[in-house]
Amino acid sequence: MASDQEDDEFLGFSDDEGDGSSTDSDSGDERVAVEDNAVPLNAHQYGDMEQFQQVPDLNELAQDFPNEDGTTSANSANSQVVPHLFDLNTPQIDESETSPYHQTPTPINIGHHKPGKPRLTVGLKLEILIFLLRRKKPGLEKLIKGTITEAAIKYDYTPRTIGSIWNKARRQKEAMQTYDMSTNFHKCGRKRKEVPYEQIVVIAMGDRTCIIDLARMLNLGPTTVWRLIKRKVLKAHSSPLCPGISETCKMTRMRWVLRLIMDYSIPHDPTYYGMYDFIHIDEKWFYLTQKSQRVYLGNNEPKPHRIGKSRTKIPKFMFMAAVARPRWGDDGNCEFDGKWGIFPFTNSVAAKRTSKNRVKGTIETKPVKSVNQIATRDMMINKLIPAIKEK
């Protein structure tokens, strides 16, 4: 009994009879007291719930509603308890829509221009000024009421910006000056690095082959030199190695060009020959194949496999190409395209011995080892002249 009494004291229960035992009448009295007083029960007041102990109905608990001043008042014993009933099978009502509290909406400033608005250009300022001058009161330096707002809506700028343009123009007119809408925005910020032209040209060519070397010679950073290139202060140039022509060769070329002028046209209207009886020939080396060749294949087409004895020793052949001036008829049609042909410097030689690729005596095409004056003369006599006669 002592242990039961200690447990009751620990749990907060009291015994009307004082014998430490819990009877049905005691539990019934407690249940009636809870129902009469309608006081919420908290778990921290009563500790752990024992088996068969009745839990109060939460639907019958009083609901505290906020007053107009935002405070809540507890229901007195004489006030009527309003039960809050709900059904779990019905969807819950969103309390945010019917909230008793007043919520102030966030104001949206519609009149102000959007951030990141582009800066006014001189042309746009003059356009706005002309718009304002057309709405000026006759004989007065004042605008018609609402002109600033109308211009702000039309050009999508704030009235303060439009007003500053009008005030600046009015001050210029009072000072007997012309309307000048230019801005000083280009004068702000860090000043650019300026490199004199004389400081660049005195540097040797070998000391300015790259940006780093040129920056070191100018005592600047590589990024600064790169900005000078973007600003067109400096420019890159690839210097090719040209063949040297002596003065004698230059004079010979000049005489040949002057001899092409027709004699009867020299005094008044110098005119060159039509050059319809000229054939231009040129030699060009071509490799038999290339190390890498780009081709476009179909979706499922197999990749080509090319092989050779060596990638560094690819056979090459020299070709002679001959062209002339095209001929056009009176009707505008091309009668001759001017292409005589392209001819390779090759020889047909019989194989000296048998191999796995061919038998002895098979005719093979071999390139001419040395293309000299004799080979060129033989090509013109045996290939070029017969092609000209044929056409």
Short mmCIF file of C-alpha atoms in Angstrom, two decimals:
data_model
loop_
_atom_site.label_atom_id
_atom_site.label_comp_id
_atom_site.label_asym_id
_atom_site.label_seq_id
_atom_site.Cartn_x
_atom_site.Cartn_y
_atom_site.Cartn_z
CA MET A 1 0.00 0.00 0.00
CA ALA A 2 2.86 2.30 0.75
CA SER A 3 4.33 1.74 -2.67
CA ASP A 4 0.95 2.45 -4.30
CA GLN A 5 0.61 5.66 -2.32
CA GLU A 6 4.08 6.77 -3.38
CA ASP A 7 3.17 6.09 -6.99
CA ASP A 8 -0.03 8.12 -6.64
CA GLU A 9 1.85 11.04 -5.13
CA PHE A 10 4.44 10.86 -7.89
CA LEU A 11 1.74 10.85 -10.57
CA GLY A 12 -0.24 13.63 -8.83
CA PHE A 13 -3.35 11.60 -7.86
CA SER A 14 -5.08 12.04 -4.48
CA ASP A 15 -7.21 9.62 -2.50
CA ASP A 16 -10.45 10.86 -0.90
CA GLU A 17 -10.42 8.07 1.67
CA GLY A 18 -6.72 8.49 2.44
CA ASP A 19 -6.02 4.77 2.28
CA GLY A 20 -3.80 5.08 -0.81
CA SER A 21 -6.06 2.92 -2.98
CA SER A 22 -7.77 4.07 -6.16
CA THR A 23 -11.46 3.11 -6.39
CA ASP A 24 -14.05 3.40 -9.16
CA SER A 25 -15.83 6.20 -7.32
CA ASP A 26 -12.61 8.19 -7.13
CA SER A 27 -11.94 7.86 -10.85
CA GLY A 28 -15.56 8.71 -11.59
CA ASP A 29 -15.40 11.87 -9.49
CA GLU A 30 -12.26 12.93 -11.32
CA ARG A 31 -13.93 12.33 -14.69
CA VAL A 32 -16.95 14.43 -13.65
CA ALA A 33 -14.67 17.22 -12.50
CA VAL A 34 -12.88 17.29 -15.84
CA GLU A 35 -16.14 17.45 -17.75
CA ASP A 36 -17.61 20.20 -15.54
CA ASN A 37 -14.59 22.48 -15.52
CA ALA A 38 -13.64 21.83 -19.19
CA VAL A 39 -10.01 22.58 -18.40
CA PRO A 40 -7.47 21.35 -20.97
CA LEU A 41 -5.33 18.48 -19.78
CA ASN A 42 -1.65 18.49 -20.50
CA ALA A 43 0.60 15.47 -20.51
CA HIS A 44 3.29 17.24 -18.50
CA GLN A 45 0.83 17.78 -15.62
CA TYR A 46 -0.31 14.20 -15.28
CA GLY A 47 2.72 12.30 -16.53
CA ASP A 48 2.27 9.02 -18.37
CA MET A 49 -1.29 7.85 -18.94
CA GLU A 50 -2.22 4.61 -17.27
CA GLN A 51 -4.20 1.87 -18.92
CA PHE A 52 -8.00 2.42 -19.05
CA GLN A 53 -7.55 6.11 -18.16
CA GLN A 54 -10.01 8.35 -20.04
CA VAL A 55 -8.58 11.00 -22.41
CA PRO A 56 -10.56 14.26 -22.65
CA ASP A 57 -12.37 14.99 -25.89
CA LEU A 58 -10.47 17.71 -27.76
CA ASN A 59 -13.54 18.64 -29.81
CA GLU A 60 -15.26 19.90 -26.67
CA LEU A 61 -12.45 22.16 -25.57
CA ALA A 62 -13.08 25.87 -25.68
CA GLN A 63 -11.61 27.79 -28.59
CA ASP A 64 -9.87 31.08 -27.86
CA PHE A 65 -10.57 33.63 -30.56
CA PRO A 66 -8.57 36.86 -30.90
CA ASN A 67 -10.24 40.13 -30.01
CA GLU A 68 -10.24 43.23 -32.15
CA ASP A 69 -7.08 44.49 -30.41
CA GLY A 70 -5.28 41.23 -31.21
CA THR A 71 -5.38 39.77 -27.65
CA THR A 72 -7.02 36.53 -26.59
CA SER A 73 -9.30 36.22 -23.57
CA ALA A 74 -9.87 32.96 -21.69
CA ASN A 75 -13.46 31.74 -21.37
CA SER A 76 -14.88 32.19 -17.93
CA ALA A 77 -16.97 29.61 -16.10
CA ASN A 78 -20.21 31.37 -17.05
CA SER A 79 -19.34 31.76 -20.77
CA GLN A 80 -20.75 29.24 -23.14
CA VAL A 81 -18.27 26.80 -24.65
CA VAL A 82 -18.37 26.72 -28.44
CA PRO A 83 -17.31 23.27 -29.62
CA HIS A 84 -15.01 23.09 -32.63
CA LEU A 85 -16.13 20.09 -34.64
CA PHE A 86 -14.34 18.79 -37.75
CA ASP A 87 -14.49 15.70 -39.90
CA LEU A 88 -11.34 13.97 -41.08
CA ASN A 89 -13.12 12.82 -44.25
CA THR A 90 -13.66 16.40 -45.48
CA PRO A 91 -10.82 18.56 -46.88
CA GLN A 92 -9.34 21.04 -44.48
CA ILE A 93 -10.26 24.69 -45.02
CA ASP A 94 -7.35 26.98 -45.84
CA GLU A 95 -7.19 29.38 -42.93
CA SER A 96 -4.95 31.78 -44.82
CA GLU A 97 -7.88 32.87 -46.99
CA THR A 98 -10.15 33.71 -44.03
CA SER A 99 -7.52 34.95 -41.64
CA PRO A 100 -8.90 37.46 -39.09
CA TYR A 101 -5.60 39.33 -39.09
CA HIS A 102 -5.16 42.30 -41.40
CA GLN A 103 -2.32 41.82 -43.91
CA THR A 104 -0.91 44.87 -45.65
CA PRO A 105 0.06 44.08 -49.27
CA THR A 106 3.56 44.94 -50.42
CA PRO A 107 3.44 48.16 -52.47
CA ILE A 108 4.72 47.96 -56.06
CA ASN A 109 6.32 51.06 -57.49
CA ILE A 110 5.03 51.10 -61.06
CA GLY A 111 6.05 54.63 -61.95
CA HIS A 112 9.81 54.09 -61.51
CA HIS A 113 11.79 52.89 -64.51
CA LYS A 114 13.20 49.38 -64.52
CA PRO A 115 16.73 48.79 -63.21
CA GLY A 116 19.36 48.51 -65.86
CA LYS A 117 17.76 51.12 -68.10
CA PRO A 118 20.16 52.08 -70.91
CA ARG A 119 21.82 55.45 -70.64
CA LEU A 120 20.28 58.28 -72.62
CA THR A 121 22.08 58.95 -75.87
CA VAL A 122 22.57 62.39 -77.37
CA GLY A 123 20.10 61.65 -80.15
CA LEU A 124 17.42 60.49 -77.72
CA LYS A 125 17.94 63.58 -75.56
CA LEU A 126 17.44 65.82 -78.58
CA GLU A 127 14.30 63.90 -79.51
CA ILE A 128 12.90 64.40 -76.00
CA LEU A 129 13.83 68.10 -76.11
CA ILE A 130 12.02 68.57 -79.43
CA PHE A 131 8.98 66.82 -77.94
CA LEU A 132 9.01 69.25 -75.01
CA LEU A 133 9.57 72.36 -77.13
CA ARG A 134 6.52 71.54 -79.23
CA ARG A 135 4.40 71.52 -76.06
CA LYS A 136 5.68 74.81 -74.67
CA LYS A 137 3.30 77.62 -73.89
CA PRO A 138 3.49 80.29 -76.58
CA GLY A 139 5.55 83.27 -75.48
CA LEU A 140 6.57 81.66 -72.17
CA GLU A 141 9.35 79.38 -71.05
CA LYS A 142 6.89 77.02 -69.44
CA LEU A 143 5.45 73.72 -70.48
CA ILE A 144 1.82 72.81 -70.71
CA LYS A 145 0.61 71.02 -67.62
CA GLY A 146 1.23 67.27 -67.83
CA THR A 147 3.90 67.46 -70.53
CA ILE A 148 6.64 66.03 -68.29
CA THR A 149 4.44 63.08 -67.31
CA GLU A 150 3.42 62.51 -70.91
CA ALA A 151 7.07 62.45 -72.03
CA ALA A 152 8.00 60.11 -69.18
CA ILE A 153 5.30 57.64 -70.26
CA LYS A 154 6.20 57.88 -73.94
CA TYR A 155 9.96 57.41 -73.57
CA ASP A 156 9.76 55.15 -70.47
CA TYR A 157 11.93 57.33 -68.23
CA THR A 158 11.25 58.97 -64.90
CA PRO A 159 9.81 62.51 -64.76
CA ARG A 160 12.97 63.58 -62.97
CA THR A 161 15.09 62.59 -65.97
CA ILE A 162 12.77 64.40 -68.38
CA GLY A 163 12.76 67.45 -66.13
CA SER A 164 16.55 67.59 -66.01
CA ILE A 165 16.67 67.71 -69.81
CA TRP A 166 14.19 70.59 -69.89
CA ASN A 167 15.98 72.54 -67.13
CA LYS A 168 19.33 72.15 -68.88
CA ALA A 169 17.88 73.41 -72.17
CA ARG A 170 16.24 76.36 -70.40
CA ARG A 171 19.53 77.37 -68.74
CA GLN A 172 21.32 77.22 -72.08
CA LYS A 173 18.70 79.44 -73.69
CA GLU A 174 18.94 81.97 -70.87
CA ALA A 175 22.70 82.10 -71.42
CA MET A 176 22.15 82.66 -75.16
CA GLN A 177 23.78 79.33 -76.02
CA THR A 178 22.83 76.61 -78.45
CA TYR A 179 21.16 73.47 -77.20
CA ASP A 180 23.91 70.99 -76.27
CA MET A 181 22.77 67.62 -74.96
CA SER A 182 26.22 65.99 -74.93
CA THR A 183 27.24 64.19 -71.77
CA ASN A 184 30.46 64.03 -69.79
CA PHE A 185 30.08 60.32 -69.12
CA HIS A 186 33.12 59.50 -71.28
CA LYS A 187 35.34 61.54 -68.93
CA CYS A 188 34.66 59.39 -65.87
CA GLY A 189 36.54 56.29 -64.80
CA ARG A 190 40.19 55.36 -64.91
CA LYS A 191 42.21 57.02 -67.64
CA ARG A 192 43.43 54.83 -70.46
CA LYS A 193 47.06 54.05 -71.08
CA GLU A 194 48.37 56.05 -74.00
CA VAL A 195 51.47 54.86 -75.86
CA PRO A 196 53.14 57.37 -78.22
CA TYR A 197 53.79 56.26 -81.78
CA GLU A 198 57.48 57.13 -81.50
CA GLN A 199 57.87 54.79 -78.51
CA ILE A 200 56.67 51.84 -80.59
CA VAL A 201 58.61 52.36 -83.83
CA VAL A 202 61.99 52.68 -82.10
CA ILE A 203 61.74 49.09 -80.81
CA ALA A 204 63.56 46.53 -82.95
CA MET A 205 61.43 44.10 -84.96
CA GLY A 206 62.91 41.12 -83.15
CA ASP A 207 61.79 42.52 -79.78
CA ARG A 208 58.10 42.77 -80.70
CA THR A 209 57.29 39.39 -82.17
CA CYS A 210 54.81 38.55 -79.39
CA ILE A 211 52.67 40.41 -76.86
CA ILE A 212 54.86 39.48 -73.88
CA ASP A 213 58.06 40.79 -75.50
CA LEU A 214 56.37 43.99 -76.63
CA ALA A 215 54.86 44.53 -73.17
CA ARG A 216 58.29 44.16 -71.59
CA MET A 217 59.83 46.67 -74.00
CA LEU A 218 57.00 49.17 -73.38
CA ASN A 219 57.14 48.62 -69.60
CA LEU A 220 53.47 47.62 -69.59
CA GLY A 221 51.44 44.56 -68.72
CA PRO A 222 50.48 41.98 -71.38
CA THR A 223 46.79 42.67 -70.75
CA THR A 224 47.33 46.39 -71.36
CA VAL A 225 49.05 45.64 -74.67
CA TRP A 226 46.15 43.35 -75.61
CA ARG A 227 43.72 46.22 -74.90
CA LEU A 228 45.83 48.50 -77.14
CA ILE A 229 45.42 45.95 -79.93
CA LYS A 230 41.65 45.93 -79.41
CA ARG A 231 41.62 49.74 -79.56
CA LYS A 232 43.49 49.63 -82.93
CA VAL A 233 46.51 51.41 -81.44
CA LEU A 234 48.59 48.35 -82.30
CA LYS A 235 48.00 45.78 -85.02
CA ALA A 236 49.42 42.36 -85.77
CA HIS A 237 51.14 41.71 -89.09
CA SER A 238 52.55 38.53 -90.61
CA SER A 239 55.59 39.41 -92.70
CA PRO A 240 56.12 36.93 -95.57
CA LEU A 241 59.52 36.27 -97.04
CA CYS A 242 59.44 37.54 -100.62
CA PRO A 243 61.96 36.69 -103.35
CA GLY A 244 64.55 39.34 -103.95
CA ILE A 245 64.32 41.12 -107.31
CA SER A 246 67.29 43.09 -108.52
CA GLU A 247 67.06 46.41 -110.28
CA THR A 248 67.98 44.76 -113.59
CA CYS A 249 65.06 42.35 -113.27
CA LYS A 250 62.70 45.19 -112.45
CA MET A 251 63.77 47.12 -115.57
CA THR A 252 63.37 44.01 -117.72
CA ARG A 253 59.85 43.44 -116.44
CA MET A 254 58.96 47.07 -117.04
CA ARG A 255 60.19 46.92 -120.66
CA TRP A 256 58.11 43.79 -121.30
CA VAL A 257 55.00 45.47 -119.93
CA LEU A 258 55.56 48.64 -121.99
CA ARG A 259 55.99 46.62 -125.18
CA LEU A 260 52.42 45.32 -124.77
CA ILE A 261 51.04 48.81 -125.45
CA MET A 262 49.79 49.27 -129.00
CA ASP A 263 51.87 51.79 -130.97
CA TYR A 264 49.03 53.77 -132.54
CA SER A 265 47.43 54.45 -129.12
CA ILE A 266 50.46 55.88 -127.35
CA PRO A 267 50.03 59.61 -127.95
CA HIS A 268 46.45 60.02 -126.76
CA ASP A 269 44.96 56.84 -125.28
CA PRO A 270 47.53 54.14 -124.40
CA THR A 271 45.87 50.73 -124.75
CA TYR A 272 47.25 47.25 -124.14
CA TYR A 273 46.93 44.38 -126.54
CA GLY A 274 43.94 42.12 -126.16
CA MET A 275 46.34 39.21 -125.40
CA TYR A 276 44.07 36.76 -127.21
CA ASP A 277 47.20 35.13 -128.69
CA PHE A 278 48.92 34.56 -125.31
CA ILE A 279 49.02 31.26 -123.42
CA HIS A 280 50.08 31.28 -119.77
CA ILE A 281 51.78 28.18 -118.44
CA ASP A 282 52.74 27.33 -114.88
CA GLU A 283 54.19 24.32 -113.05
CA LYS A 284 52.82 23.03 -109.78
CA TRP A 285 53.80 20.19 -107.43
CA PHE A 286 51.08 17.82 -106.21
CA TYR A 287 51.49 15.02 -103.69
CA LEU A 288 50.04 11.62 -104.56
CA THR A 289 47.98 11.73 -101.36
CA GLN A 290 47.77 13.65 -98.10
CA LYS A 291 48.61 12.61 -94.56
CA SER A 292 45.14 13.47 -93.35
CA GLN A 293 42.07 13.87 -95.54
CA ARG A 294 38.61 14.91 -94.35
CA VAL A 295 35.64 13.19 -95.98
CA TYR A 296 31.93 13.05 -95.16
CA LEU A 297 30.40 9.59 -94.80
CA GLY A 298 26.91 8.26 -94.48
CA ASN A 299 25.41 7.12 -91.19
CA ASN A 300 26.38 3.44 -91.56
CA GLU A 301 29.09 3.81 -94.20
CA PRO A 302 32.39 2.13 -93.22
CA LYS A 303 35.44 4.33 -92.71
CA PRO A 304 38.02 4.21 -95.52
CA HIS A 305 41.37 2.63 -94.68
CA ARG A 306 44.34 4.19 -96.46
CA ILE A 307 47.83 2.69 -96.31
CA GLY A 308 51.23 3.71 -97.61
CA LYS A 309 54.86 2.76 -97.27
CA SER A 310 55.75 5.94 -95.40
CA ARG A 311 53.90 8.97 -94.11
CA THR A 312 56.94 11.24 -94.57
CA LYS A 313 58.01 10.12 -98.04
CA ILE A 314 54.85 10.53 -100.10
CA PRO A 315 55.48 10.52 -103.87
CA LYS A 316 54.85 13.83 -105.62
CA PHE A 317 54.37 14.75 -109.27
CA MET A 318 54.78 18.01 -111.15
CA PHE A 319 52.06 19.20 -113.50
CA MET A 320 52.05 21.86 -116.19
CA ALA A 321 48.86 23.90 -116.53
CA ALA A 322 48.09 26.06 -119.59
CA VAL A 323 45.35 28.72 -119.78
CA ALA A 324 44.43 31.55 -122.15
CA ARG A 325 41.92 34.37 -122.31
CA PRO A 326 38.33 33.13 -122.74
CA ARG A 327 36.37 33.93 -125.91
CA TRP A 328 32.81 35.22 -125.82
CA GLY A 329 30.45 35.40 -128.76
CA ASP A 330 28.22 38.28 -129.81
CA ASP A 331 25.25 36.57 -128.18
CA GLY A 332 27.05 36.44 -124.83
CA ASN A 333 27.77 32.70 -124.86
CA CYS A 334 31.22 31.39 -123.99
CA GLU A 335 32.83 29.91 -127.10
CA PHE A 336 36.14 29.00 -125.44
CA ASP A 337 36.76 28.81 -121.68
CA GLY A 338 40.52 29.36 -122.03
CA LYS A 339 41.54 26.04 -120.42
CA TRP A 340 44.06 24.12 -122.51
CA GLY A 341 44.66 21.43 -119.94
CA ILE A 342 46.95 20.18 -117.19
CA PHE A 343 49.70 17.70 -118.05
CA PRO A 344 51.84 15.60 -115.66
CA PHE A 345 55.60 15.19 -115.96
CA THR A 346 55.65 11.38 -116.04
CA ASN A 347 57.28 8.59 -118.00
CA SER A 348 55.91 5.14 -118.89
CA VAL A 349 58.62 2.62 -117.99
CA ALA A 350 58.55 -1.20 -118.19
CA ALA A 351 59.23 -3.09 -114.96
CA LYS A 352 62.76 -4.49 -114.85
CA ARG A 353 62.02 -7.49 -112.63
CA THR A 354 59.09 -9.49 -111.26
CA SER A 355 57.72 -8.77 -107.79
CA LYS A 356 54.64 -9.68 -105.76
CA ASN A 357 52.88 -6.62 -107.19
CA ARG A 358 53.54 -7.13 -110.96
CA VAL A 359 55.47 -9.21 -113.39
CA LYS A 360 58.51 -8.21 -115.42
CA GLY A 361 57.74 -5.98 -118.39
CA THR A 362 54.57 -4.40 -116.94
CA ILE A 363 54.26 -0.74 -117.99
CA GLU A 364 54.44 1.54 -114.94
CA THR A 365 54.02 5.31 -114.61
CA LYS A 366 57.02 6.95 -112.99
CA PRO A 367 57.51 10.66 -112.19
CA VAL A 368 60.21 12.62 -113.94
CA LYS A 369 63.05 12.92 -111.46
CA SER A 370 64.32 16.30 -112.68
CA VAL A 371 62.00 18.84 -114.31
CA ASN A 372 64.46 21.04 -116.18
CA GLN A 373 64.48 23.00 -119.41
CA ILE A 374 64.69 19.86 -121.53
CA ALA A 375 61.67 18.27 -119.80
CA THR A 376 59.66 21.50 -120.11
CA ARG A 377 60.47 21.84 -123.85
CA ASP A 378 59.51 18.22 -124.44
CA MET A 379 56.20 18.75 -122.59
CA MET A 380 55.34 21.81 -124.71
CA ILE A 381 56.13 20.06 -128.01
CA ASN A 382 54.55 16.67 -127.32
CA LYS A 383 51.58 17.61 -125.08
CA LEU A 384 50.72 21.33 -125.15
CA ILE A 385 50.96 22.11 -128.88
CA PRO A 386 48.88 19.04 -129.92
CA ALA A 387 46.21 20.08 -127.39
CA ILE A 388 46.12 23.59 -128.89
CA LYS A 389 45.77 22.24 -132.43
CA GLU A 390 43.01 19.92 -131.33
CA LYS A 391 40.89 22.79 -130.00
#
